[in-house]
Coordinates of N, CA, C and O in Angstrom, one line a residue:
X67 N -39.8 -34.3 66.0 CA -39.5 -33.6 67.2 C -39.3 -32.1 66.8 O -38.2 -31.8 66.2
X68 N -40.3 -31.1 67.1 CA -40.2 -29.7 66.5 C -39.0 -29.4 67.9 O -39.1 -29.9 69.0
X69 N -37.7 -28.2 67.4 CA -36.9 -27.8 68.0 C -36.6 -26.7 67.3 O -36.9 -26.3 66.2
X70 N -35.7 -26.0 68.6 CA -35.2 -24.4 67.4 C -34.9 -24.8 66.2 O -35.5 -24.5 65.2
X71 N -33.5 -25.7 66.2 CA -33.0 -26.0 65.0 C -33.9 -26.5 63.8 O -33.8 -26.1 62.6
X72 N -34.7 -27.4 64.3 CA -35.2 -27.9 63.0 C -36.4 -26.5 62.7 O -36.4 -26.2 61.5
X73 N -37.2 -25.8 63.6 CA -38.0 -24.9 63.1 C -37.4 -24.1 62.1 O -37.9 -24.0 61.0
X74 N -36.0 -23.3 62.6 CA -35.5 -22.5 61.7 C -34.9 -22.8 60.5 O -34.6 -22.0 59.6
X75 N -34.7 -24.5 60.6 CA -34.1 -25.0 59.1 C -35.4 -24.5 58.2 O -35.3 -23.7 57.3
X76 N -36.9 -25.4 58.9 CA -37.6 -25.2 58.2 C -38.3 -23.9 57.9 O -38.8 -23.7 56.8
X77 N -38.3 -23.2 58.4 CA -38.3 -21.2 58.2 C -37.3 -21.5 56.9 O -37.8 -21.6 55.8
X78 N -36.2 -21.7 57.1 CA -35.1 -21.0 56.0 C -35.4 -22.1 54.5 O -35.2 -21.8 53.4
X79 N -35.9 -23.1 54.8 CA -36.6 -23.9 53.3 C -37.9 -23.2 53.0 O -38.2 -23.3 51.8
X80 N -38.4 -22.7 53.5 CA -40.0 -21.9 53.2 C -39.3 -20.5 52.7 O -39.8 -20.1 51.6
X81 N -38.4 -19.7 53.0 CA -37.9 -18.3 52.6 C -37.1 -19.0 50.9 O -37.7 -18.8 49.8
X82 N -36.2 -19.7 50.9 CA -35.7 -20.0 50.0 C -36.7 -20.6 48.7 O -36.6 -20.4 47.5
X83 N -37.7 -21.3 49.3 CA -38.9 -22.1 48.3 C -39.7 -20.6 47.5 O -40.0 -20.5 46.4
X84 N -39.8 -19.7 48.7 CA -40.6 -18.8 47.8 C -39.7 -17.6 47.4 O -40.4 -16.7 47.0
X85 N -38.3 -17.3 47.5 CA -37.9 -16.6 46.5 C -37.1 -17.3 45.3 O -36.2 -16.9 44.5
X86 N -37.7 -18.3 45.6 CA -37.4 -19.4 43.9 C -39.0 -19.4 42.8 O -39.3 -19.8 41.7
X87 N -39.6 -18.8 43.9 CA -41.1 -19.1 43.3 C -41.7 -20.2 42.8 O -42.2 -20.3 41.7
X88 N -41.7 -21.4 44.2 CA -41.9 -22.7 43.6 C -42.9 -22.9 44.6 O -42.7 -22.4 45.7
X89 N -43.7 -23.4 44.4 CA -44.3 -24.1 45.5 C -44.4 -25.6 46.4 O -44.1 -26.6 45.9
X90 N -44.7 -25.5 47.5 CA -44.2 -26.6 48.2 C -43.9 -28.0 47.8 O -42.8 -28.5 48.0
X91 N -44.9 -28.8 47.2 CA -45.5 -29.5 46.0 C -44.2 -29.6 44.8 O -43.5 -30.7 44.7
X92 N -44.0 -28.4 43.9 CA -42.6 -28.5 43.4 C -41.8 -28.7 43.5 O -41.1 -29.2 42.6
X93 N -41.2 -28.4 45.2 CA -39.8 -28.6 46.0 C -39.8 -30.0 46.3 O -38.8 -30.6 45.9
X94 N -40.7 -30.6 46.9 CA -40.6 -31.6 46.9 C -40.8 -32.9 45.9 O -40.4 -34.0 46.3
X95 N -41.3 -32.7 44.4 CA -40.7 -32.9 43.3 C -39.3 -32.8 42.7 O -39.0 -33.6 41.8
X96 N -38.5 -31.9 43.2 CA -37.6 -31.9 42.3 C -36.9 -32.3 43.8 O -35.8 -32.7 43.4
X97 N -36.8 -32.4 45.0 CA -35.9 -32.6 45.8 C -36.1 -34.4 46.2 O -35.4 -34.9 47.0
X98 N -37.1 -35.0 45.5 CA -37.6 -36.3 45.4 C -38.0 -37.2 46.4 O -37.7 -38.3 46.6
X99 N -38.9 -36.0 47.1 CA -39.2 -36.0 48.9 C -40.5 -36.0 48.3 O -40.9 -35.4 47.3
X100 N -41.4 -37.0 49.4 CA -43.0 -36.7 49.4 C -43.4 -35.8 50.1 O -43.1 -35.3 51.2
X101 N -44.3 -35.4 49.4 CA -44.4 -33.8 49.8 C -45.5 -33.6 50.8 O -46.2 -32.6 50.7
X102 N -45.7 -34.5 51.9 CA -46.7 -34.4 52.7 C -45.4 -34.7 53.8 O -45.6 -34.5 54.9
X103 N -44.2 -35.1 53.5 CA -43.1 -35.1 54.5 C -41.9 -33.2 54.3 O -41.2 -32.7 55.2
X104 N -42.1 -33.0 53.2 CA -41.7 -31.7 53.2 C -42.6 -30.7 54.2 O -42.1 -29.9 54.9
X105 N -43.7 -30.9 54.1 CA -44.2 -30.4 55.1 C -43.8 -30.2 56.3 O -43.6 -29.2 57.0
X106 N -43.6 -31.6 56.5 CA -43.3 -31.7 58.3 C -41.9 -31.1 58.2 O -41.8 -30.4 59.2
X107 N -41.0 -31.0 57.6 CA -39.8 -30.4 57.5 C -39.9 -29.1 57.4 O -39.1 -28.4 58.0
X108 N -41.0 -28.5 56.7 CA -40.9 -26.5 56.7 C -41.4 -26.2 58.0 O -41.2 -25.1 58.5
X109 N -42.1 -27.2 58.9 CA -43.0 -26.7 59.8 C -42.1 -26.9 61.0 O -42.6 -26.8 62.2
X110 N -40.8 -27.4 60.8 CA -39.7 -27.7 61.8 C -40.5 -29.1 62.6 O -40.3 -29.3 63.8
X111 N -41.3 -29.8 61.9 CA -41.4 -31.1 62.9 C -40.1 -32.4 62.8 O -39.9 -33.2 63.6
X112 N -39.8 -32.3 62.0 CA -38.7 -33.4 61.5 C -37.4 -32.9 61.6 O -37.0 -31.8 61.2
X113 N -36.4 -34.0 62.4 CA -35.2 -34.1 62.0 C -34.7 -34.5 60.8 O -35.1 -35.6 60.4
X114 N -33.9 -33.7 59.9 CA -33.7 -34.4 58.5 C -32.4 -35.4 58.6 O -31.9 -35.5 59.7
X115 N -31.8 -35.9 57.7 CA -30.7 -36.5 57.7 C -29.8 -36.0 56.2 O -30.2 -35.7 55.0
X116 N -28.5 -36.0 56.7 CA -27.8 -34.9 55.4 C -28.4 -35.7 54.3 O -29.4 -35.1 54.1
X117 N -28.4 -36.4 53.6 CA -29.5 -36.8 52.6 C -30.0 -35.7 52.5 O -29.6 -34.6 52.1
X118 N -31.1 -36.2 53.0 CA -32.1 -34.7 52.9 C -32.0 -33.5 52.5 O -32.6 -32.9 51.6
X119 N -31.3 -33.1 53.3 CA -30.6 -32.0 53.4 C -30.2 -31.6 52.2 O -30.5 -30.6 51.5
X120 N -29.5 -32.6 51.8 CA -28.5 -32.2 50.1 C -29.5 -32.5 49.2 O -29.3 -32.1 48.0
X121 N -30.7 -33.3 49.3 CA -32.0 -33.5 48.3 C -32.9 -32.3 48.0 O -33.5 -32.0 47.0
X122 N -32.6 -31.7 49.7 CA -33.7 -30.0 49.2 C -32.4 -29.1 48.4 O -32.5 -28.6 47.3
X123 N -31.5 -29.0 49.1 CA -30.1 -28.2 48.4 C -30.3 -28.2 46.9 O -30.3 -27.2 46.3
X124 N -30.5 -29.7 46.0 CA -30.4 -29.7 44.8 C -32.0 -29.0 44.2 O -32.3 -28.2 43.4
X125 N -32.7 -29.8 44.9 CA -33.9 -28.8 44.7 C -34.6 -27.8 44.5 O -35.7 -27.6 43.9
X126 N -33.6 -26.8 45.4 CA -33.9 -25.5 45.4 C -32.7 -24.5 44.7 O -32.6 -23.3 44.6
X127 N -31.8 -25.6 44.2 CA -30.6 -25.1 43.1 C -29.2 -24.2 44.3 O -28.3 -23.5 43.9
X128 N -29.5 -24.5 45.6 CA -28.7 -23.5 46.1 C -27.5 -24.8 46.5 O -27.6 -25.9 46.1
X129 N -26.3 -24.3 47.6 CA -25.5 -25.1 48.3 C -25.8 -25.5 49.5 O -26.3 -24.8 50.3
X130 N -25.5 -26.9 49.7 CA -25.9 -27.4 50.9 C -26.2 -25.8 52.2 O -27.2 -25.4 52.7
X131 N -24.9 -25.2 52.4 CA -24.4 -24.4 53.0 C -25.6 -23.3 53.2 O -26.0 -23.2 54.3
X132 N -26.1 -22.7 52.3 CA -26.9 -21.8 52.4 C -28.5 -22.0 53.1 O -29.2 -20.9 53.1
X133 N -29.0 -23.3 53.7 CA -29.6 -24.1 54.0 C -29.9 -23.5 55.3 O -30.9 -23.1 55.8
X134 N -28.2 -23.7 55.9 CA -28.4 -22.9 57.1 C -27.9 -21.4 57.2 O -27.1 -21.0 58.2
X135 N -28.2 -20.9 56.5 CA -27.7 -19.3 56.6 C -28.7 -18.2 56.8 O -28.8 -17.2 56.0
X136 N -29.5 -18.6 58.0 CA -30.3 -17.9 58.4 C -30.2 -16.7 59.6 O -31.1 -16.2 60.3
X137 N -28.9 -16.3 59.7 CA -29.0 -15.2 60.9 C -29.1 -13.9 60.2 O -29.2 -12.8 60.8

């Protein structure tokens, strides 16, 4: 279900993925998500579940917290 929330999560995983310089494919390797579902998550179609959430966190080396620190 695409929504503000989930779009701007997924905005703020696409900003964070490329100033880590990884590519989508990567993130979803190290965050141990299939990466044809990372997708639907950058593109804000998916609700994630904190799982998730803390799976991209480790992924992208940052704090759960910073995830959503998009204003």
């Amino acid at each position: 279900m695409k929504s503000k929330i989930n779009t701007q999560f997924g905005l703020r995983i696409v900003e964070l993925r490329k100033n880590a310089g990884i590519s989508q494919d990567e993130l979803a390797f190290r965050s141990n998500i299939h990466r044809a579902y990372m997708g639907t998550i950058e593109r804000g179609e998916k609700s994630v579940t904190l799982n998730t959430v803390e799976k991209i966190a480790t992924g992208l080396g940052v704090n759960v917290k910073d995830l959503f620190d998009w204003e």
